[in-house]
Every structure is written in structure tokens, then in C-alpha cells.
Short mmCIF file of C-alpha atoms in Angstrom, two decimals:
data_model
loop_
_atom_site.label_atom_id
_atom_site.label_comp_id
_atom_site.label_asym_id
_atom_site.label_seq_id
_atom_site.Cartn_x
_atom_site.Cartn_y
_atom_site.Cartn_z
CA UNK A 1 -24.84 -49.19 92.62
CA UNK A 2 -23.94 -52.03 90.28
CA UNK A 3 -24.15 -51.57 86.53
CA UNK A 4 -25.91 -54.62 85.11
CA UNK A 5 -25.45 -56.38 81.79
CA UNK A 6 -28.68 -57.74 80.36
CA UNK A 7 -29.37 -60.26 77.62
CA UNK A 8 -31.39 -59.44 74.53
CA UNK A 9 -34.30 -61.49 75.86
CA UNK A 10 -34.58 -59.24 78.90
CA UNK A 11 -34.72 -56.11 76.78
CA UNK A 12 -37.30 -57.74 74.52
CA UNK A 13 -39.45 -58.39 77.58
CA UNK A 14 -39.07 -54.82 78.83
CA UNK A 15 -40.04 -53.41 75.45
CA UNK A 16 -43.20 -55.50 75.22
CA UNK A 17 -44.48 -55.56 78.79
CA UNK A 18 -47.59 -53.49 79.40
CA UNK A 19 -48.33 -50.58 77.10
CA UNK A 20 -47.34 -46.96 76.75
CA UNK A 21 -50.62 -45.84 78.28
CA UNK A 22 -49.96 -48.00 81.36
CA UNK A 23 -46.77 -46.08 82.06
CA UNK A 24 -44.21 -48.87 81.82
CA UNK A 25 -41.07 -46.84 81.36
CA UNK A 26 -37.76 -47.87 79.87
CA UNK A 27 -35.19 -45.39 78.62
CA UNK A 28 -33.19 -46.65 75.64
CA UNK A 29 -30.03 -44.80 74.55
CA UNK A 30 -27.77 -45.68 71.61
CA UNK A 31 -24.30 -44.35 72.39
CA UNK A 32 -22.78 -44.92 68.94
CA UNK A 33 -21.62 -41.94 66.92
CA UNK A 34 -24.02 -40.28 64.51
CA UNK A 35 -22.50 -41.84 61.40
CA UNK A 36 -22.83 -45.39 62.68
CA UNK A 37 -26.34 -44.73 63.99
CA UNK A 38 -27.39 -43.33 60.61
CA UNK A 39 -26.38 -46.57 58.88
CA UNK A 40 -29.11 -48.40 60.76
CA UNK A 41 -30.71 -48.31 64.19
CA UNK A 42 -32.73 -51.51 64.53
CA UNK A 43 -33.78 -50.77 68.10
CA UNK A 44 -35.09 -47.29 67.25
CA UNK A 45 -33.32 -46.06 70.36
CA UNK A 46 -32.50 -42.39 70.91
CA UNK A 47 -29.05 -41.54 69.66
CA UNK A 48 -26.93 -39.75 72.26
CA UNK A 49 -23.26 -40.30 71.32
CA UNK A 50 -20.94 -40.87 74.26
CA UNK A 51 -19.25 -37.48 73.86
CA UNK A 52 -22.63 -35.74 74.34
CA UNK A 53 -24.01 -37.97 77.05
CA UNK A 54 -22.99 -36.00 80.12
CA UNK A 55 -24.36 -32.72 78.74
CA UNK A 56 -27.60 -34.10 77.29
CA UNK A 57 -28.66 -37.02 79.46
CA UNK A 58 -31.02 -35.00 81.66
CA UNK A 59 -32.87 -33.59 78.64
CA UNK A 60 -33.52 -37.02 77.14
CA UNK A 61 -34.05 -38.86 80.44
CA UNK A 62 -35.37 -36.36 83.01
CA UNK A 63 -35.99 -38.82 85.88
CA UNK A 64 -32.88 -40.22 87.54
CA UNK A 65 -34.70 -43.41 88.60
CA UNK A 66 -35.83 -44.36 85.07
CA UNK A 67 -34.86 -47.87 84.07
CA UNK A 68 -32.14 -47.22 81.48
CA UNK A 69 -30.67 -49.49 78.83
CA UNK A 70 -27.51 -48.44 76.99
CA UNK A 71 -26.47 -49.94 73.67
CA UNK A 72 -23.29 -49.61 71.65
CA UNK A 73 -21.53 -51.20 68.70
CA UNK A 74 -20.30 -54.15 70.77
CA UNK A 75 -17.20 -52.15 71.75
CA UNK A 76 -17.89 -51.59 75.48
CA UNK A 77 -18.65 -47.89 74.96
CA UNK A 78 -21.91 -48.47 76.83
CA UNK A 79 -19.93 -49.32 79.95
CA UNK A 80 -18.18 -45.95 79.75
CA UNK A 81 -21.56 -44.32 79.36
CA UNK A 82 -22.87 -46.21 82.36
CA UNK A 83 -20.10 -44.75 84.54
CA UNK A 84 -20.98 -41.24 83.35
CA UNK A 85 -24.66 -41.74 84.16
CA UNK A 86 -23.78 -43.24 87.54
CA UNK A 87 -21.84 -40.06 88.40
CA UNK A 88 -24.85 -38.00 87.29
CA UNK A 89 -27.05 -39.80 89.79
CA UNK A 90 -28.96 -42.29 87.62
CA UNK A 91 -29.84 -45.34 89.71
CA UNK A 92 -31.05 -48.08 87.35
CA UNK A 93 -28.50 -48.51 84.55
CA UNK A 94 -28.35 -51.56 82.31
CA UNK A 95 -26.04 -52.38 79.40
CA UNK A 96 -27.21 -54.59 76.53
CA UNK A 97 -24.75 -57.46 76.26
CA UNK A 98 -23.13 -57.47 72.83
CA UNK A 99 -24.67 -54.15 71.84
CA UNK A 100 -26.31 -53.83 68.43
CA UNK A 101 -24.46 -56.88 67.03
CA UNK A 102 -25.86 -58.93 69.90
CA UNK A 103 -29.36 -57.59 69.28
CA UNK A 104 -29.17 -58.65 65.63
CA UNK A 105 -27.47 -62.01 66.24
CA UNK A 106 -29.09 -65.17 64.84
CA UNK A 107 -31.08 -63.68 62.02
CA UNK A 108 -33.32 -60.89 63.09
CA UNK A 109 -34.78 -62.24 66.30
CA UNK A 110 -34.21 -58.81 67.78
CA UNK A 111 -37.75 -57.51 67.36
CA UNK A 112 -39.70 -55.82 68.87
CA UNK A 113 -38.23 -52.37 68.51
CA UNK A 114 -38.57 -49.32 70.75
CA UNK A 115 -40.97 -47.59 68.37
CA UNK A 116 -43.10 -48.42 65.35
CA UNK A 117 -40.82 -47.92 62.32
CA UNK A 118 -42.01 -45.02 60.17
CA UNK A 119 -42.55 -47.02 56.99
CA UNK A 120 -44.59 -49.68 58.80
CA UNK A 121 -46.76 -47.09 60.51
CA UNK A 122 -47.32 -45.01 57.35
CA UNK A 123 -48.12 -48.09 55.28
CA UNK A 124 -50.69 -49.12 57.88
CA UNK A 125 -52.21 -45.63 57.73
CA UNK A 126 -52.43 -45.89 53.94
CA UNK A 127 -54.21 -49.22 54.23
CA UNK A 128 -56.61 -48.13 56.97
CA UNK A 129 -57.42 -44.65 55.65
CA UNK A 130 -57.09 -45.39 51.94
CA UNK A 131 -54.69 -42.53 51.26
CA UNK A 132 -54.57 -42.11 47.46
CA UNK A 133 -51.26 -42.10 45.61
CA UNK A 134 -49.88 -41.05 42.25
CA UNK A 135 -46.96 -42.47 40.28
CA UNK A 136 -43.97 -40.56 38.96
CA UNK A 137 -45.22 -41.11 35.42
CA UNK A 138 -48.61 -39.64 36.27
CA UNK A 139 -47.02 -36.63 37.94
CA UNK A 140 -44.69 -36.03 34.99
CA UNK A 141 -47.68 -36.11 32.65
CA UNK A 142 -49.47 -33.49 34.78
CA UNK A 143 -46.39 -31.29 34.66
CA UNK A 144 -46.05 -31.72 30.89
CA UNK A 145 -49.54 -30.42 30.27
CA UNK A 146 -49.09 -27.64 32.86
CA UNK A 147 -51.94 -28.83 35.04
CA UNK A 148 -52.94 -26.84 38.08
CA UNK A 149 -50.92 -28.73 40.69
CA UNK A 150 -48.88 -27.97 43.80
CA UNK A 151 -46.11 -30.33 44.91
CA UNK A 152 -45.42 -30.12 48.64
CA UNK A 153 -42.28 -31.82 49.97
CA UNK A 154 -42.78 -32.65 53.65
CA UNK A 155 -39.17 -33.30 54.65
CA UNK A 156 -36.88 -31.07 56.69
CA UNK A 157 -35.39 -27.98 54.97
CA UNK A 158 -31.87 -29.50 54.73
CA UNK A 159 -33.25 -32.67 53.13
CA UNK A 160 -35.35 -30.66 50.72
CA UNK A 161 -32.46 -28.47 49.65
CA UNK A 162 -30.30 -31.49 48.83
CA UNK A 163 -32.74 -32.69 46.19
CA UNK A 164 -36.47 -32.60 45.45
CA UNK A 165 -38.92 -33.13 42.61
CA UNK A 166 -38.71 -30.13 40.23
CA UNK A 167 -41.27 -27.50 41.08
CA UNK A 168 -41.85 -28.73 44.63
CA UNK A 169 -42.02 -26.44 47.63
CA UNK A 170 -40.91 -27.37 51.12
CA UNK A 171 -43.60 -27.74 53.79
CA UNK A 172 -42.85 -30.18 56.66
CA UNK A 173 -45.81 -32.25 57.87
CA UNK A 174 -46.50 -30.23 61.01
CA UNK A 175 -46.48 -26.99 58.98
CA UNK A 176 -49.01 -28.19 56.41
CA UNK A 177 -52.22 -26.88 57.93
CA UNK A 178 -50.86 -23.62 59.32
CA UNK A 179 -49.30 -22.54 56.00
CA UNK A 180 -51.48 -24.42 53.51
CA UNK A 181 -53.50 -21.44 52.27
CA UNK A 182 -50.34 -19.44 51.59
CA UNK A 183 -48.93 -22.29 49.49
CA UNK A 184 -52.18 -23.44 47.86
CA UNK A 185 -54.62 -20.50 47.66
CA UNK A 186 -57.02 -22.15 45.16
CA UNK A 187 -59.30 -25.05 46.15
CA UNK A 188 -59.09 -26.25 42.54
CA UNK A 189 -55.35 -26.96 42.71
CA UNK A 190 -54.48 -30.66 42.88
CA UNK A 191 -51.99 -31.26 45.71
CA UNK A 192 -49.22 -33.88 45.47
CA UNK A 193 -47.34 -34.59 48.70
CA UNK A 194 -43.80 -35.90 48.37
CA UNK A 195 -40.87 -37.00 50.53
CA UNK A 196 -37.90 -39.34 50.11
CA UNK A 197 -39.98 -42.49 50.34
CA UNK A 198 -43.31 -43.17 52.02
CA UNK A 199 -43.80 -42.08 55.65
CA UNK A 200 -43.90 -38.29 55.53
CA UNK A 201 -45.66 -38.24 52.15
CA UNK A 202 -48.46 -40.54 53.28
CA UNK A 203 -48.84 -38.85 56.66
CA UNK A 204 -48.71 -35.41 55.05
CA UNK A 205 -51.36 -36.26 52.47
CA UNK A 206 -53.58 -37.91 55.05
CA UNK A 207 -53.20 -34.91 57.36
CA UNK A 208 -54.70 -32.68 54.68
CA UNK A 209 -57.43 -35.18 53.82
CA UNK A 210 -58.38 -35.84 57.46
CA UNK A 211 -58.43 -32.09 58.13
CA UNK A 212 -60.89 -31.62 55.29
CA UNK A 213 -59.05 -29.34 52.89
CA UNK A 214 -61.19 -28.76 49.77
CA UNK A 215 -58.43 -29.78 47.36
CA UNK A 216 -57.83 -33.18 45.81
CA UNK A 217 -54.79 -34.58 47.65
CA UNK A 218 -52.54 -37.53 46.76
CA UNK A 219 -49.06 -38.66 47.78
CA UNK A 220 -46.20 -39.38 45.37
CA UNK A 221 -45.56 -43.12 45.52
CA UNK A 222 -41.94 -43.77 46.60
CA UNK A 223 -41.14 -40.04 46.34
CA UNK A 224 -37.77 -38.78 45.17
CA UNK A 225 -36.18 -42.26 44.83
CA UNK A 226 -38.88 -43.20 42.31
CA UNK A 227 -38.23 -39.95 40.45
CA UNK A 228 -34.52 -40.72 40.03
CA UNK A 229 -35.16 -44.40 39.21
CA UNK A 230 -37.26 -43.19 36.32
CA UNK A 231 -34.19 -41.43 34.95
CA UNK A 232 -35.31 -37.94 35.98
CA UNK A 233 -33.18 -35.36 37.74
CA UNK A 234 -33.94 -33.72 41.04
CA UNK A 235 -33.72 -30.02 41.74
CA UNK A 236 -31.62 -28.69 44.62
CA UNK A 237 -31.64 -25.50 46.65
CA UNK A 238 -34.74 -23.27 46.67
CA UNK A 239 -34.83 -22.89 50.45
CA UNK A 240 -38.06 -21.59 51.95
CA UNK A 241 -37.91 -18.60 54.28
CA UNK A 242 -40.81 -19.81 56.43
CA UNK A 243 -41.94 -16.29 57.21
CA UNK A 244 -44.90 -15.86 59.53
CA UNK A 245 -48.03 -17.19 57.77
CA UNK A 246 -50.75 -14.79 56.72
CA UNK A 247 -53.72 -14.21 59.02
CA UNK A 248 -55.98 -16.01 56.55
CA UNK A 249 -53.67 -19.03 56.53
CA UNK A 250 -53.53 -19.09 60.32
CA UNK A 251 -57.32 -18.96 60.57
CA UNK A 252 -57.67 -21.72 57.96
CA UNK A 253 -55.12 -23.86 59.83
CA UNK A 254 -56.85 -23.45 63.17
CA UNK A 255 -60.20 -24.58 61.75
CA UNK A 256 -58.59 -27.51 59.94
CA UNK A 257 -56.66 -28.59 63.03
CA UNK A 258 -59.86 -28.65 65.07
CA UNK A 259 -61.14 -31.36 62.75
CA UNK A 260 -58.11 -33.44 63.69
CA UNK A 261 -58.83 -32.78 67.36
CA UNK A 262 -62.35 -34.14 66.95
CA UNK A 263 -61.26 -37.11 64.83
CA UNK A 264 -58.52 -38.06 67.25
CA UNK A 265 -60.35 -37.12 70.47
CA UNK A 266 -57.23 -35.18 71.43
CA UNK A 267 -56.77 -33.91 74.97
CA UNK A 268 -55.35 -30.59 76.14
CA UNK A 269 -53.42 -29.52 79.21
CA UNK A 270 -52.75 -26.17 80.88
CA UNK A 271 -49.61 -24.99 82.62
CA UNK A 272 -50.83 -26.16 86.02
CA UNK A 273 -51.39 -29.60 84.54
CA UNK A 274 -47.88 -29.64 83.09
CA UNK A 275 -46.41 -28.70 86.46
CA UNK A 276 -48.42 -31.43 88.18
CA UNK A 277 -47.33 -34.06 85.67
CA UNK A 278 -43.70 -32.99 85.89
CA UNK A 279 -43.76 -33.26 89.68
CA UNK A 280 -45.13 -36.80 89.73
CA UNK A 281 -42.75 -39.60 90.57
CA UNK A 282 -42.67 -42.72 88.46
CA UNK A 283 -43.62 -41.04 85.21
CA UNK A 284 -41.59 -39.03 82.70
CA UNK A 285 -43.08 -35.98 81.03
CA UNK A 286 -41.56 -34.38 77.94
CA UNK A 287 -42.50 -30.83 76.99
CA UNK A 288 -41.70 -30.50 73.29
CA UNK A 289 -41.78 -27.33 71.20
CA UNK A 290 -42.87 -28.44 67.73
CA UNK A 291 -42.17 -25.18 65.92
CA UNK A 292 -39.32 -24.80 63.45
CA UNK A 293 -35.83 -24.52 64.97
CA UNK A 294 -35.38 -20.84 64.17
CA UNK A 295 -38.62 -20.01 65.98
CA UNK A 296 -37.56 -22.04 69.01
CA UNK A 297 -34.22 -20.23 69.06
CA UNK A 298 -35.93 -16.84 69.31
CA UNK A 299 -37.66 -17.83 72.54
CA UNK A 300 -39.30 -20.84 74.11
CA UNK A 301 -40.87 -22.16 77.27
CA UNK A 302 -38.08 -22.97 79.74
CA UNK A 303 -37.53 -26.70 79.94
CA UNK A 304 -39.11 -27.37 76.53
CA UNK A 305 -37.01 -29.30 74.03
CA UNK A 306 -36.96 -28.34 70.37
CA UNK A 307 -38.54 -31.14 68.36
CA UNK A 308 -40.00 -29.93 65.04
CA UNK A 309 -43.35 -31.64 64.55
CA UNK A 310 -42.67 -33.12 61.13
CA UNK A 311 -39.72 -35.12 62.38
CA UNK A 312 -41.38 -35.98 65.67
CA UNK A 313 -44.30 -37.52 63.78
CA UNK A 314 -42.02 -39.63 61.61
CA UNK A 315 -39.26 -40.58 64.06
CA UNK A 316 -40.42 -39.89 67.60
CA UNK A 317 -37.62 -42.00 69.05
CA UNK A 318 -35.04 -39.38 68.09
CA UNK A 319 -36.37 -37.13 70.85
CA UNK A 320 -38.45 -39.32 73.16
CA UNK A 321 -36.00 -41.72 74.80
CA UNK A 322 -38.32 -43.13 77.46
CA UNK A 323 -40.91 -45.72 76.49
CA UNK A 324 -44.12 -45.04 78.39
CA UNK A 325 -43.48 -41.33 78.85
CA UNK A 326 -46.13 -38.64 78.57
CA UNK A 327 -45.73 -35.92 75.96
CA UNK A 328 -46.90 -32.30 76.04
CA UNK A 329 -46.71 -30.38 72.76
CA UNK A 330 -46.24 -26.62 72.64
CA UNK A 331 -46.37 -24.10 69.79
CA UNK A 332 -47.72 -20.60 69.17
CA UNK A 333 -51.22 -21.05 67.72
CA UNK A 334 -51.95 -24.68 68.54
CA UNK A 335 -52.22 -25.80 64.93
CA UNK A 336 -48.84 -27.49 64.72
CA UNK A 337 -49.17 -29.04 68.17
CA UNK A 338 -52.60 -30.48 67.27
CA UNK A 339 -51.33 -31.82 63.94
CA UNK A 340 -48.41 -33.53 65.66
CA UNK A 341 -50.55 -34.84 68.53
CA UNK A 342 -53.00 -36.37 66.07
CA UNK A 343 -50.30 -38.67 64.72
CA UNK A 344 -48.47 -39.34 67.98
CA UNK A 345 -51.75 -40.47 69.53
CA UNK A 346 -52.25 -42.88 66.65
CA UNK A 347 -48.76 -44.21 67.28
CA UNK A 348 -49.77 -45.02 70.86
CA UNK A 349 -48.21 -42.15 72.80
CA UNK A 350 -49.92 -40.52 75.80
CA UNK A 351 -49.96 -36.98 74.41
CA UNK A 352 -51.53 -33.63 75.34
CA UNK A 353 -51.68 -30.27 73.57
CA UNK A 354 -50.84 -27.05 75.37
CA UNK A 355 -53.11 -24.87 73.28
CA UNK A 356 -52.70 -21.30 72.13
CA UNK A 357 -55.95 -20.35 73.83
CA UNK A 358 -54.58 -21.57 77.14
CA UNK A 359 -51.28 -19.83 76.50
CA UNK A 360 -53.19 -16.61 75.89
CA UNK A 361 -55.05 -17.07 79.16
CA UNK A 362 -51.66 -17.36 80.85
CA UNK A 363 -50.24 -14.38 78.97
CA UNK A 364 -48.59 -12.75 81.96
CA UNK A 365 -46.85 -16.00 82.88
CA UNK A 366 -45.83 -16.65 79.28
CA UNK A 367 -44.08 -13.29 79.12
CA UNK A 368 -41.98 -14.24 82.11
CA UNK A 369 -41.47 -17.86 81.12
CA UNK A 370 -40.51 -17.57 77.49
CA UNK A 371 -36.83 -16.73 77.34
CA UNK A 372 -34.15 -16.56 74.62
CA UNK A 373 -32.17 -19.75 74.30
#
């Protein structure tokens, strides 16, 4: 099997042909190290550094006949990766000529990208849904007069601990509905949703609004960067324990999530459906556990990848490497899976929810299938 070099124009064509729902699949892997990837990933490819490729390729690209494109920093690392994948049995391997520098050559003609960038998507949501915002100055004034407010930071726990608006509590987007009543017990409390910019704040606020919580909900415009630009200091630390939510909170979250199901016309799938999808040739199916990492570590459905819902909503390309793949979301009650599915569906993904009710119906199987990692 020959390893092919392709021009940027070919990749552009592959990324735009058909649609996700039509099942046109291309796997896109960025083999640069994490530090270089973090500086900018204009393709929105999935980052699998070369040193991890052999161990992790099958998780990110389950089908060996998927059309794969490898990108690097223009240093021929992709060719080394191609040899590894060839040994693993992958049969359609392509290397982007010139890597990321080649993609960006001649002034930004490298669009389209693999996924809709988070800021673009969230800004479109704000325009379409009219998600209300609040400025740093307005928030500071509310704090000064000790107004009844709750600030919810929707980033990951490590991001939150590094620095957040004083008084905020950490509640990633996918956790919002399931834990909302434990964080905001009064319907009279004004809720301000924050992150480190726009995407997770807008999507978090709109999640609560679309789910019909009784509270007034707004997002903090430009989040923590706006707070520091205004000459104010961030707090650090204050990690949440994320204990199991109360029964009242769980019940509230389930009812709220059902509103998202109806608004988004979300579809469900049972275990037999998952097995059927996974056995089909020509299509890739990801089974993603959207719970928090510590919950996943205690036990999960074999074959499911850990992909906390809040991050999956904002940056799906970090987990889903194959354009055109189908996604099945798994959790314990269904609330987090439904929340995540609501946004992935709006981003164009073919997504299904493996609901708690179905998991309960398959209780005997679940006991055998869920295993410690």
C-alpha cells in the first residue's frame, strides 16, 4: 500500500464534499506535540502526537479503511506516522503536503476547517437565539450591592482552578441541568454564566434558557479576559467535589433535559442499535461517555471513550477524529447525554442518546458490561 501525499486543495475538497449526515468520512489527525497544537490548530484536527499514535489510533479511528489524512509541522513527522498506521493495518493513508505551514500558505486560503470553530458557532447561537449578556461593570455593580446572583463558570475544573471571577462556582456545560438545583436552589436568583471568552458561556446560558429554568439567565460578555482587562483580579483554587447530585436536582435535570429533547427532536438508541451501527461497514460509530473523568474511571461501558460533555460541546474535534461519523452518548441518568446531544446536533453531527431508561431496561447486561478502567 502506497502512502500518498495530497495537496491542500484535495483536503479542502474532502472536507467540503457531501455533509456529515450523508456519511462522507475523512479522519484527520494532527501529529504535532501538545504544546505546538495548543498554539493554534487551524484545521481543527484531532491531536494525537506521534508518540501516542500506535497506542491510541484505534480509539480515535476505529475503522481501518477510513480515509485518513495526517498533518504535521512541515517536518515529515506525518510520514513516520503513516508507517505506524500502515503496520497497524490502516489502508487509506494520506499525508498533507507541507503540513500546517502548507495549509496556511498564501494568506489564509486554508478554510474550510474540520469543525465549526467554537467562537463562530457560539456567536451564531447568540445571534439566532438572542442569548442575553452582561458586562463586567454590570456584574461588579451587582456584587457591590450584594444582589442575589449565582456565577457559574462552565469550563473544566483545571481551567476554573487556575483563575475565575470571584465568587464563581464551577459547573461545566453538560453538568448544568443535572446539578442546577443544588447550585441555584432559588428561582429568584439571577444566574450569570462565565467562561474564558464566549463559547461555553453562551452555550451554557442558552442551555439553561432553552431548558426553561425559572431563573433570569445571562452570560458574562468576554468572561475572565474582560474581568482582568478591567483591572480586576481573578480568584484561583476553590475546586468543586462534584459529589452525586441530590435526588431533587436529578429530577429537575431530567425534566429540563426533556425540553431540550423536544426542542432538538433528539433521537435515542438502545444497545442493540449500538451493536448494529458498530458492525456496519463504511461508517464510524463513536460511543462517548460524557460524565466527568472521575466517574468514568470508576466504571464505564466497554469500548466507550471518556469525553466530558462540556468539552465535547465546545471542541468536538478533540475526540471525534472522523468527519461524517455517528456519535452515541452515554451517561448515568440521560441528562448530560441529552444536553450534549442537543448542541452536537445543532453543530451538524449525527448523534443519538443512549438513555438511562434504556440502560435500566438492560440492567442485567449493564452489570456485566460496565467494568473498571
